[in-house]
mmCIF file of N, CA and C in Angstrom:
data_model
loop_
_atom_site.group_PDB
_atom_site.id
_atom_site.type_symbol
_atom_site.label_atom_id
_atom_site.label_comp_id
_atom_site.label_asym_id
_atom_site.label_seq_id
_atom_site.Cartn_x
_atom_site.Cartn_y
_atom_site.Cartn_z
ATOM 1 N N MET A 1 272.718 107.100 27.533
ATOM 2 C CA MET A 1 273.801 108.033 27.792
ATOM 3 C C MET A 1 273.328 109.459 27.512
ATOM 4 N N ILE A 2 273.905 110.386 28.272
ATOM 5 C CA ILE A 2 273.618 111.790 28.006
ATOM 6 C C ILE A 2 274.850 112.421 27.367
ATOM 7 N N GLU A 3 274.636 113.506 26.697
ATOM 8 C CA GLU A 3 275.725 114.236 26.066
ATOM 9 C C GLU A 3 276.403 115.146 27.100
ATOM 10 N N VAL A 4 277.649 115.497 26.838
ATOM 11 C CA VAL A 4 278.408 116.386 27.722
ATOM 12 C C VAL A 4 277.659 117.701 27.915
ATOM 13 N N GLU A 5 277.034 118.194 26.880
ATOM 14 C CA GLU A 5 276.290 119.451 26.968
ATOM 15 C C GLU A 5 275.163 119.347 27.996
ATOM 16 N N ASP A 6 274.528 118.165 28.089
ATOM 17 C CA ASP A 6 273.463 117.967 29.079
ATOM 18 C C ASP A 6 274.042 117.979 30.491
ATOM 19 N N PHE A 7 275.162 117.304 30.677
ATOM 20 C CA PHE A 7 275.810 117.275 31.988
ATOM 21 C C PHE A 7 276.212 118.680 32.422
ATOM 22 N N GLU A 8 276.683 119.483 31.493
ATOM 23 C CA GLU A 8 277.129 120.840 31.819
ATOM 24 C C GLU A 8 275.986 121.738 32.273
ATOM 25 N N LYS A 9 274.744 121.339 32.027
ATOM 26 C CA LYS A 9 273.584 122.104 32.490
ATOM 27 C C LYS A 9 273.356 121.923 33.989
ATOM 28 N N VAL A 10 273.883 120.851 34.557
ATOM 29 C CA VAL A 10 273.718 120.588 35.985
ATOM 30 C C VAL A 10 274.733 121.438 36.749
ATOM 31 N N GLU A 11 274.226 122.320 37.598
ATOM 32 C CA GLU A 11 275.107 123.234 38.334
ATOM 33 C C GLU A 11 275.284 122.739 39.764
ATOM 34 N N MET A 12 276.473 122.256 40.048
ATOM 35 C CA MET A 12 276.803 121.765 41.386
ATOM 36 C C MET A 12 277.750 122.755 42.044
ATOM 37 N N ARG A 13 277.469 123.055 43.314
ATOM 38 C CA ARG A 13 278.256 124.042 44.039
ATOM 39 C C ARG A 13 278.577 123.542 45.441
ATOM 40 N N ALA A 14 279.665 124.060 46.000
ATOM 41 C CA ALA A 14 280.030 123.778 47.386
ATOM 42 C C ALA A 14 279.326 124.775 48.297
ATOM 43 N N GLY A 15 278.864 124.286 49.428
ATOM 44 C CA GLY A 15 278.225 125.147 50.416
ATOM 45 C C GLY A 15 278.459 124.613 51.814
ATOM 46 N N THR A 16 278.331 125.492 52.802
ATOM 47 C CA THR A 16 278.539 125.118 54.196
ATOM 48 C C THR A 16 277.203 125.089 54.929
ATOM 49 N N ILE A 17 276.956 123.986 55.634
ATOM 50 C CA ILE A 17 275.721 123.835 56.399
ATOM 51 C C ILE A 17 275.775 124.752 57.621
ATOM 52 N N LEU A 18 274.770 125.627 57.732
ATOM 53 C CA LEU A 18 274.701 126.590 58.830
ATOM 54 C C LEU A 18 273.788 126.127 59.955
ATOM 55 N N GLU A 19 272.645 125.530 59.578
ATOM 56 C CA GLU A 19 271.641 125.127 60.567
ATOM 57 C C GLU A 19 271.009 123.813 60.148
ATOM 58 N N VAL A 20 270.586 123.029 61.156
ATOM 59 C CA VAL A 20 269.921 121.748 60.908
ATOM 60 C C VAL A 20 268.755 121.622 61.880
ATOM 61 N N SER A 21 267.600 121.223 61.359
ATOM 62 C CA SER A 21 266.442 120.941 62.207
ATOM 63 C C SER A 21 265.690 119.760 61.604
ATOM 64 N N ASP A 22 264.789 119.178 62.372
ATOM 65 C CA ASP A 22 263.986 118.057 61.875
ATOM 66 C C ASP A 22 262.925 118.568 60.915
ATOM 67 N N ASN A 23 262.712 117.808 59.832
ATOM 68 C CA ASN A 23 261.590 118.088 58.936
ATOM 69 C C ASN A 23 260.425 117.266 59.477
ATOM 70 N N LYS A 24 259.624 117.867 60.332
ATOM 71 C CA LYS A 24 258.579 117.159 61.072
ATOM 72 C C LYS A 24 257.431 116.670 60.198
ATOM 73 N N LYS A 25 257.254 117.253 59.006
ATOM 74 C CA LYS A 25 256.130 116.858 58.153
ATOM 75 C C LYS A 25 256.537 115.949 57.000
ATOM 76 N N SER A 26 257.792 115.560 56.953
ATOM 77 C CA SER A 26 258.259 114.636 55.914
ATOM 78 C C SER A 26 257.746 113.236 56.230
ATOM 79 N N ARG A 27 257.374 112.476 55.187
ATOM 80 C CA ARG A 27 256.909 111.097 55.386
ATOM 81 C C ARG A 27 258.006 110.212 55.965
ATOM 82 N N ASN A 28 259.236 110.438 55.536
ATOM 83 C CA ASN A 28 260.387 109.693 56.031
ATOM 84 C C ASN A 28 261.250 110.633 56.861
ATOM 85 N N PRO A 29 262.001 110.104 57.840
ATOM 86 C CA PRO A 29 262.853 110.975 58.658
ATOM 87 C C PRO A 29 263.801 111.803 57.782
ATOM 88 N N ALA A 30 263.813 113.104 58.033
ATOM 89 C CA ALA A 30 264.637 114.014 57.233
ATOM 90 C C ALA A 30 264.991 115.241 58.055
ATOM 91 N N TYR A 31 266.054 115.911 57.610
ATOM 92 C CA TYR A 31 266.465 117.174 58.206
ATOM 93 C C TYR A 31 266.188 118.311 57.233
ATOM 94 N N VAL A 32 265.950 119.485 57.793
ATOM 95 C CA VAL A 32 265.934 120.722 57.020
ATOM 96 C C VAL A 32 267.301 121.358 57.230
ATOM 97 N N LEU A 33 267.996 121.633 56.140
ATOM 98 C CA LEU A 33 269.328 122.213 56.197
ATOM 99 C C LEU A 33 269.311 123.620 55.619
ATOM 100 N N LYS A 34 269.987 124.544 56.269
ATOM 101 C CA LYS A 34 270.251 125.866 55.695
ATOM 102 C C LYS A 34 271.712 125.846 55.292
ATOM 103 N N ILE A 35 271.972 126.095 53.999
ATOM 104 C CA ILE A 35 273.311 125.948 53.437
ATOM 105 C C ILE A 35 273.741 127.273 52.807
ATOM 106 N N ASP A 36 274.927 127.731 53.165
ATOM 107 C CA ASP A 36 275.483 128.990 52.650
ATOM 108 C C ASP A 36 276.284 128.721 51.390
ATOM 109 N N PHE A 37 275.864 129.353 50.283
ATOM 110 C CA PHE A 37 276.558 129.230 49.000
ATOM 111 C C PHE A 37 277.282 130.512 48.605
ATOM 112 N N GLY A 38 277.562 131.380 49.559
ATOM 113 C CA GLY A 38 278.323 132.594 49.272
ATOM 114 C C GLY A 38 277.462 133.724 48.738
ATOM 115 N N GLU A 39 278.130 134.794 48.349
ATOM 116 C CA GLU A 39 277.443 136.029 47.947
ATOM 117 C C GLU A 39 276.532 135.860 46.742
ATOM 118 N N GLU A 40 276.957 135.112 45.742
ATOM 119 C CA GLU A 40 276.190 135.003 44.496
ATOM 120 C C GLU A 40 274.836 134.314 44.699
ATOM 121 N N LEU A 41 274.808 133.213 45.437
ATOM 122 C CA LEU A 41 273.576 132.438 45.614
ATOM 123 C C LEU A 41 272.922 132.616 46.972
ATOM 124 N N GLY A 42 273.701 132.994 47.975
ATOM 125 C CA GLY A 42 273.159 133.191 49.311
ATOM 126 C C GLY A 42 272.897 131.891 50.051
ATOM 127 N N VAL A 43 271.987 131.959 51.017
ATOM 128 C CA VAL A 43 271.639 130.801 51.845
ATOM 129 C C VAL A 43 270.397 130.148 51.251
ATOM 130 N N LYS A 44 270.459 128.841 51.073
ATOM 131 C CA LYS A 44 269.351 128.055 50.509
ATOM 132 C C LYS A 44 268.958 126.967 51.488
ATOM 133 N N ARG A 45 267.716 126.485 51.350
ATOM 134 C CA ARG A 45 267.216 125.397 52.198
ATOM 135 C C ARG A 45 267.123 124.104 51.403
ATOM 136 N N SER A 46 267.302 123.010 52.123
ATOM 137 C CA SER A 46 267.154 121.690 51.524
ATOM 138 C C SER A 46 266.608 120.735 52.577
ATOM 139 N N SER A 47 265.777 119.801 52.148
ATOM 140 C CA SER A 47 265.339 118.724 53.024
ATOM 141 C C SER A 47 266.069 117.475 52.561
ATOM 142 N N ALA A 48 266.687 116.766 53.501
ATOM 143 C CA ALA A 48 267.504 115.604 53.132
ATOM 144 C C ALA A 48 267.258 114.443 54.093
ATOM 145 N N GLN A 49 267.090 113.266 53.521
ATOM 146 C CA GLN A 49 266.896 112.049 54.311
ATOM 147 C C GLN A 49 268.269 111.461 54.643
ATOM 148 N N ILE A 50 268.919 112.086 55.602
ATOM 149 C CA ILE A 50 270.290 111.687 55.979
ATOM 150 C C ILE A 50 270.397 111.419 57.477
ATOM 151 N N THR A 51 269.266 111.083 58.099
ATOM 152 C CA THR A 51 269.224 110.934 59.555
ATOM 153 C C THR A 51 269.877 109.645 60.046
ATOM 154 N N THR A 52 270.071 108.660 59.177
ATOM 155 C CA THR A 52 270.654 107.387 59.601
ATOM 156 C C THR A 52 272.094 107.542 60.049
ATOM 157 N N LEU A 53 272.892 108.286 59.293
ATOM 158 C CA LEU A 53 274.326 108.403 59.585
ATOM 159 C C LEU A 53 274.738 109.720 60.238
ATOM 160 N N TYR A 54 273.863 110.725 60.202
ATOM 161 C CA TYR A 54 274.268 112.060 60.647
ATOM 162 C C TYR A 54 273.349 112.598 61.746
ATOM 163 N N LYS A 55 273.967 113.206 62.748
ATOM 164 C CA LYS A 55 273.245 113.919 63.796
ATOM 165 C C LYS A 55 273.363 115.412 63.483
ATOM 166 N N PRO A 56 272.338 116.194 63.841
ATOM 167 C CA PRO A 56 272.372 117.625 63.522
ATOM 168 C C PRO A 56 273.661 118.328 63.951
ATOM 169 N N GLU A 57 274.134 118.037 65.144
ATOM 170 C CA GLU A 57 275.329 118.735 65.648
ATOM 171 C C GLU A 57 276.591 118.378 64.860
ATOM 172 N N ASP A 58 276.586 117.221 64.186
ATOM 173 C CA ASP A 58 277.743 116.824 63.373
ATOM 174 C C ASP A 58 277.716 117.460 61.980
ATOM 175 N N LEU A 59 276.550 117.924 61.556
ATOM 176 C CA LEU A 59 276.411 118.485 60.207
ATOM 177 C C LEU A 59 276.774 119.967 60.136
ATOM 178 N N VAL A 60 276.508 120.704 61.210
ATOM 179 C CA VAL A 60 276.773 122.150 61.193
ATOM 180 C C VAL A 60 278.263 122.388 60.972
ATOM 181 N N GLY A 61 278.568 123.197 59.957
ATOM 182 C CA GLY A 61 279.956 123.513 59.615
ATOM 183 C C GLY A 61 280.534 122.651 58.510
ATOM 184 N N LEU A 62 279.836 121.558 58.147
ATOM 185 C CA LEU A 62 280.337 120.710 57.054
ATOM 186 C C LEU A 62 280.162 121.400 55.715
ATOM 187 N N GLN A 63 281.147 121.263 54.871
ATOM 188 C CA GLN A 63 281.039 121.766 53.511
ATOM 189 C C GLN A 63 280.625 120.593 52.634
ATOM 190 N N VAL A 64 279.526 120.779 51.896
ATOM 191 C CA VAL A 64 278.934 119.711 51.093
ATOM 192 C C VAL A 64 278.752 120.165 49.649
ATOM 193 N N ILE A 65 278.419 119.208 48.798
ATOM 194 C CA ILE A 65 278.178 119.488 47.384
ATOM 195 C C ILE A 65 276.675 119.368 47.117
ATOM 196 N N CYS A 66 276.129 120.360 46.430
ATOM 197 C CA CYS A 66 274.696 120.374 46.137
ATOM 198 C C CYS A 66 274.452 120.747 44.685
ATOM 199 N N CYS A 67 273.336 120.257 44.151
ATOM 200 C CA CYS A 67 272.857 120.712 42.847
ATOM 201 C C CYS A 67 271.952 121.903 43.141
ATOM 202 N N VAL A 68 272.267 123.044 42.519
ATOM 203 C CA VAL A 68 271.577 124.285 42.872
ATOM 204 C C VAL A 68 270.618 124.794 41.801
ATOM 205 N N ASN A 69 270.518 124.101 40.662
ATOM 206 C CA ASN A 69 269.661 124.649 39.603
ATOM 207 C C ASN A 69 268.532 123.716 39.179
ATOM 208 N N LEU A 70 268.106 122.832 40.060
ATOM 209 C CA LEU A 70 266.912 122.029 39.796
ATOM 210 C C LEU A 70 265.694 122.790 40.302
ATOM 211 N N ALA A 71 264.534 122.465 39.770
ATOM 212 C CA ALA A 71 263.307 123.096 40.238
ATOM 213 C C ALA A 71 263.099 122.761 41.717
ATOM 214 N N PRO A 72 262.608 123.725 42.502
ATOM 215 C CA PRO A 72 262.345 123.451 43.915
ATOM 216 C C PRO A 72 261.351 122.300 44.076
ATOM 217 N N LEU A 73 261.479 121.582 45.195
ATOM 218 C CA LEU A 73 260.638 120.439 45.488
ATOM 219 C C LEU A 73 260.100 120.614 46.906
ATOM 220 N N HIS A 74 258.798 120.430 47.099
ATOM 221 C CA HIS A 74 258.217 120.532 48.434
ATOM 222 C C HIS A 74 258.250 119.163 49.100
ATOM 223 N N ILE A 75 258.898 119.097 50.249
ATOM 224 C CA ILE A 75 258.987 117.863 51.030
ATOM 225 C C ILE A 75 258.385 118.179 52.394
ATOM 226 N N GLY A 76 257.234 117.597 52.664
ATOM 227 C CA GLY A 76 256.485 117.997 53.845
ATOM 228 C C GLY A 76 256.074 119.447 53.657
ATOM 229 N N SER A 77 256.381 120.275 54.616
ATOM 230 C CA SER A 77 256.050 121.700 54.498
ATOM 231 C C SER A 77 257.260 122.538 54.095
ATOM 232 N N VAL A 78 258.338 121.868 53.678
ATOM 233 C CA VAL A 78 259.593 122.565 53.368
ATOM 234 C C VAL A 78 259.784 122.682 51.859
ATOM 235 N N LYS A 79 260.105 123.897 51.411
ATOM 236 C CA LYS A 79 260.474 124.103 50.008
ATOM 237 C C LYS A 79 261.973 123.836 49.908
ATOM 238 N N SER A 80 262.317 122.706 49.299
ATOM 239 C CA SER A 80 263.717 122.316 49.151
ATOM 240 C C SER A 80 264.250 122.984 47.885
ATOM 241 N N GLU A 81 265.126 123.978 48.078
ATOM 242 C CA GLU A 81 265.616 124.794 46.963
ATOM 243 C C GLU A 81 266.824 124.189 46.261
ATOM 244 N N VAL A 82 267.576 123.354 46.960
ATOM 245 C CA VAL A 82 268.758 122.701 46.395
ATOM 246 C C VAL A 82 268.727 121.230 46.780
ATOM 247 N N ARG A 83 269.446 120.394 46.040
ATOM 248 C CA ARG A 83 269.553 118.969 46.366
ATOM 249 C C ARG A 83 270.967 118.676 46.843
ATOM 250 N N ILE A 84 271.070 118.222 48.066
ATOM 251 C CA ILE A 84 272.366 117.836 48.604
ATOM 252 C C ILE A 84 272.724 116.485 47.989
ATOM 253 N N LEU A 85 273.976 116.316 47.603
ATOM 254 C CA LEU A 85 274.382 115.093 46.912
ATOM 255 C C LEU A 85 275.051 114.115 47.862
ATOM 256 N N GLY A 86 274.770 112.848 47.630
ATOM 257 C CA GLY A 86 275.365 111.791 48.429
ATOM 258 C C GLY A 86 275.246 110.469 47.700
ATOM 259 N N THR A 87 275.887 109.467 48.241
ATOM 260 C CA THR A 87 275.796 108.122 47.670
ATOM 261 C C THR A 87 274.785 107.318 48.465
ATOM 262 N N GLU A 88 274.032 106.495 47.771
ATOM 263 C CA GLU A 88 273.107 105.587 48.434
ATOM 264 C C GLU A 88 273.883 104.320 48.749
ATOM 265 N N SER A 89 274.368 104.239 49.972
ATOM 266 C CA SER A 89 275.264 103.166 50.387
ATOM 267 C C SER A 89 274.581 102.261 51.406
ATOM 268 N N ALA A 90 275.175 101.095 51.650
ATOM 269 C CA ALA A 90 274.587 100.119 52.573
ATOM 270 C C ALA A 90 274.255 100.712 53.943
ATOM 271 N N PRO A 91 275.147 101.509 54.552
ATOM 272 C CA PRO A 91 274.816 102.042 55.879
ATOM 273 C C PRO A 91 273.826 103.211 55.836
ATOM 274 N N GLY A 92 273.589 103.785 54.663
ATOM 275 C CA GLY A 92 272.717 104.947 54.500
ATOM 276 C C GLY A 92 273.331 105.925 53.526
ATOM 277 N N VAL A 93 272.721 107.085 53.390
ATOM 278 C CA VAL A 93 273.231 108.106 52.478
ATOM 279 C C VAL A 93 274.513 108.704 53.055
ATOM 280 N N VAL A 94 275.576 108.694 52.241
ATOM 281 C CA VAL A 94 276.864 109.284 52.621
ATOM 282 C C VAL A 94 277.032 110.556 51.792
ATOM 283 N N LEU A 95 277.167 111.685 52.462
ATOM 284 C CA LEU A 95 277.244 112.975 51.776
ATOM 285 C C LEU A 95 278.539 113.137 50.991
ATOM 286 N N LEU A 96 278.423 113.787 49.823
ATOM 287 C CA LEU A 96 279.615 114.174 49.061
ATOM 288 C C LEU A 96 280.133 115.469 49.670
ATOM 289 N N ARG A 97 281.416 115.488 49.993
ATOM 290 C CA ARG A 97 282.022 116.637 50.645
ATOM 291 C C ARG A 97 283.317 117.004 49.949
ATOM 292 N N THR A 98 283.768 118.203 50.219
ATOM 293 C CA THR A 98 285.060 118.622 49.689
ATOM 294 C C THR A 98 286.159 118.033 50.559
ATOM 295 N N SER A 99 287.299 117.714 49.959
ATOM 296 C CA SER A 99 288.422 117.189 50.738
ATOM 297 C C SER A 99 289.258 118.316 51.338
ATOM 298 N N GLU A 100 289.122 119.498 50.788
ATOM 299 C CA GLU A 100 289.788 120.712 51.288
ATOM 300 C C GLU A 100 288.726 121.799 51.407
ATOM 301 N N GLN A 101 288.950 122.756 52.274
ATOM 302 C CA GLN A 101 288.037 123.884 52.406
ATOM 303 C C GLN A 101 288.102 124.722 51.137
ATOM 304 N N VAL A 102 286.940 125.045 50.575
ATOM 305 C CA VAL A 102 286.866 125.892 49.385
ATOM 306 C C VAL A 102 285.912 127.044 49.670
ATOM 307 N N LYS A 103 285.845 127.981 48.761
ATOM 308 C CA LYS A 103 284.955 129.122 48.919
ATOM 309 C C LYS A 103 283.519 128.654 48.695
ATOM 310 N N ASN A 104 282.617 129.066 49.608
ATOM 311 C CA ASN A 104 281.206 128.741 49.405
ATOM 312 C C ASN A 104 280.745 129.283 48.065
ATOM 313 N N GLY A 105 280.059 128.431 47.306
ATOM 314 C CA GLY A 105 279.583 128.809 45.981
ATOM 315 C C GLY A 105 280.494 128.360 44.863
ATOM 316 N N ASP A 106 281.702 127.865 45.191
ATOM 317 C CA ASP A 106 282.583 127.350 44.131
ATOM 318 C C ASP A 106 281.861 126.267 43.352
ATOM 319 N N ARG A 107 282.035 126.307 42.044
ATOM 320 C CA ARG A 107 281.364 125.360 41.159
ATOM 321 C C ARG A 107 282.145 124.058 41.058
ATOM 322 N N VAL A 108 281.408 122.961 40.969
ATOM 323 C CA VAL A 108 281.987 121.622 40.788
ATOM 324 C C VAL A 108 281.936 121.295 39.307
ATOM 325 N N PHE A 109 283.078 120.837 38.755
ATOM 326 C CA PHE A 109 283.157 120.479 37.331
ATOM 327 C C PHE A 109 283.431 119.016 37.168
#
């Protein structure tokens, strides 16, 4: 178990997907996402293995939840600055999303 103080160090924010392209150098099928987190954080990139359930045209405009304060990770030739959150489910990764529209950059508690 972790302590509440440890959990509070994880910074999760809402952001809107602006652009989606294939991550051509990833070992596994993945997309490169540009996600808008508002004025404070700006636009960040992420590589996500979500190609099983999502097509690029369906992702643009979706508001998703991401962890924004982990160390960047290089996936293929992409510097993934944030981690998009989802569940590892039988049909594939299902993205965590807001049920209502919120301001980009709003923090998740």
